[in-house]
C-alpha positions as a Markdown table, in Angstrom:
| # | Residue | x | y | z |
|---|---|---|---|---|
| 1 | Ala | -6.0 | -0.6 | 22.9 |
| 2 | Lys | -4.8 | -3.8 | 21.6 |
| 3 | Val | -2.2 | -3.4 | 18.9 |
| 4 | Asp | -3.1 | -6.6 | 17.1 |
| 5 | Tyr | -6.9 | -6.5 | 17.5 |
| 6 | Glu | -8.1 | -8.8 | 14.7 |
| 7 | Asn | -11.3 | -6.9 | 14.1 |
| 8 | Val | -9.7 | -3.4 | 13.8 |
| 9 | Ala | -11.0 | -3.0 | 10.2 |
| 10 | Tyr | -14.6 | -3.1 | 11.5 |
| 11 | Leu | -14.0 | 0.0 | 13.7 |
| 12 | Gly | -14.5 | 2.2 | 10.7 |
| 13 | Gly | -11.7 | 1.3 | 8.3 |
| 14 | Ser | -13.7 | -1.0 | 6.0 |
| 15 | Ser | -17.2 | -1.2 | 4.5 |
| 16 | Ile | -18.4 | -3.3 | 7.5 |
| 17 | Ile | -19.1 | -1.7 | 10.8 |
| 18 | Asp | -19.0 | -3.5 | 14.1 |
| 19 | Leu | -22.1 | -2.5 | 16.1 |
| 20 | Asn | -20.5 | -3.4 | 19.4 |
| 21 | Asn | -17.1 | -1.7 | 19.1 |
| 22 | Ala | -17.1 | 1.0 | 16.4 |
| 23 | Asn | -17.5 | 4.6 | 17.6 |
| 24 | Val | -20.3 | 6.9 | 16.4 |
| 25 | Arg | -18.0 | 8.5 | 13.7 |
| 26 | Ala | -17.8 | 5.2 | 11.8 |
| 27 | Tyr | -21.4 | 5.9 | 10.7 |
| 28 | Leu | -20.6 | 9.2 | 9.0 |
| 29 | Arg | -20.0 | 7.4 | 5.8 |
| 30 | Leu | -23.6 | 6.0 | 5.7 |
| 31 | Pro | -26.0 | 8.8 | 4.7 |
| 32 | Gly | -28.9 | 9.1 | 7.0 |
| 33 | Met | -27.3 | 7.1 | 9.9 |
| 34 | Tyr | -25.6 | 10.0 | 11.7 |
| 35 | Pro | -26.4 | 11.4 | 14.2 |
| 36 | Gly | -29.9 | 9.9 | 15.0 |
| 37 | Ala | -29.7 | 6.1 | 14.4 |
| 38 | Ala | -25.9 | 6.0 | 14.9 |
| 39 | Gly | -26.3 | 7.7 | 18.3 |
| 40 | Lys | -28.9 | 5.2 | 19.4 |
| 41 | Ile | -26.8 | 2.3 | 18.2 |
| 42 | Val | -23.7 | 3.3 | 20.1 |
| 43 | Ser | -25.6 | 4.2 | 23.3 |
| 44 | His | -27.3 | 0.8 | 23.5 |
| 45 | Gly | -26.1 | -2.8 | 23.2 |
| 46 | Pro | -24.2 | -4.9 | 23.4 |
| 47 | Tyr | -25.7 | -6.8 | 20.4 |
| 48 | Lys | -25.6 | -10.5 | 20.0 |
| 49 | Ser | -26.7 | -10.1 | 16.4 |
| 50 | Val | -27.3 | -7.3 | 13.9 |
| 51 | Ala | -31.1 | -7.9 | 14.2 |
| 52 | Asp | -30.9 | -6.8 | 17.9 |
| 53 | Val | -30.6 | -3.2 | 16.8 |
| 54 | Tyr | -34.3 | -3.2 | 15.9 |
| 55 | Ser | -35.1 | -3.6 | 19.6 |
| 56 | Ile | -33.5 | -0.3 | 20.6 |
| 57 | Pro | -36.1 | 1.7 | 22.6 |
| 58 | Gly | -37.4 | 4.9 | 20.8 |
| 59 | Leu | -36.1 | 3.9 | 17.4 |
| 60 | Ser | -38.3 | 5.7 | 14.8 |
| 61 | Ala | -39.7 | 4.2 | 11.6 |
| 62 | Ala | -37.3 | 6.3 | 9.6 |
| 63 | Glu | -34.3 | 5.2 | 11.7 |
| 64 | Lys | -35.3 | 1.5 | 11.3 |
| 65 | Glu | -35.6 | 2.1 | 7.5 |
| 66 | Val | -32.1 | 3.5 | 7.3 |
| 67 | Ile | -30.7 | 0.7 | 9.4 |
| 68 | Lys | -32.4 | -1.8 | 7.2 |
| 69 | Lys | -30.8 | -0.1 | 4.2 |
| 70 | Tyr | -27.3 | -0.7 | 5.5 |
| 71 | Glu | -27.9 | -3.9 | 7.5 |
| 72 | Ser | -25.6 | -6.0 | 5.3 |
| 73 | Arg | -22.8 | -3.6 | 6.2 |
| 74 | Phe | -23.0 | -4.3 | 10.0 |
| 75 | Thr | -21.6 | -7.1 | 12.1 |
| 76 | Ala | -21.8 | -7.8 | 15.9 |
| 77 | Lys | -18.4 | -8.8 | 17.2 |
| 78 | Glu | -17.7 | -9.6 | 20.8 |
| 79 | Pro | -17.5 | -6.3 | 22.8 |
| 80 | Thr | -13.9 | -5.3 | 23.6 |
| 81 | Pro | -13.5 | -3.0 | 26.6 |
| 82 | Glu | -10.7 | -1.0 | 24.9 |
| 83 | Tyr | -13.1 | 0.1 | 22.1 |
| 84 | Val | -16.5 | 0.0 | 23.8 |
| 85 | Ile | -15.4 | 2.8 | 26.1 |
| 86 | Asp | -15.0 | 5.3 | 23.2 |
| 87 | Arg | -18.1 | 4.4 | 21.2 |
| 88 | Ile | -20.1 | 7.6 | 22.0 |
| 89 | Asn | -17.3 | 10.2 | 22.3 |
| 90 | Asn | -13.9 | 9.3 | 21.1 |
| 91 | Gly | -12.6 | 12.9 | 21.5 |
| 92 | Leu | -12.7 | 13.8 | 17.8 |
| 93 | Tyr | -14.8 | 16.7 | 16.8 |
| 94 | Arg | -15.5 | 18.4 | 13.5 |
């Protein structure tokens, strides 16, 4: 991973989550997002804009509703290979 990645805060360390690079665990802090909507977000993409998440196939009305609730907390940065690879399973388990 890049040591000086300028968007590192958006990987789960701030109130904003990068839809293209953050792993599924970043969504744990948003009630209702994990695991359903979060799993679909990280298994699709890349996204050119936050609005692109509403085009995910199989997204339920409830999942769309919870995404809408947190939409202002999402951003869509350029996908970075070092982080995209770990979006679904970063090896951390509860």
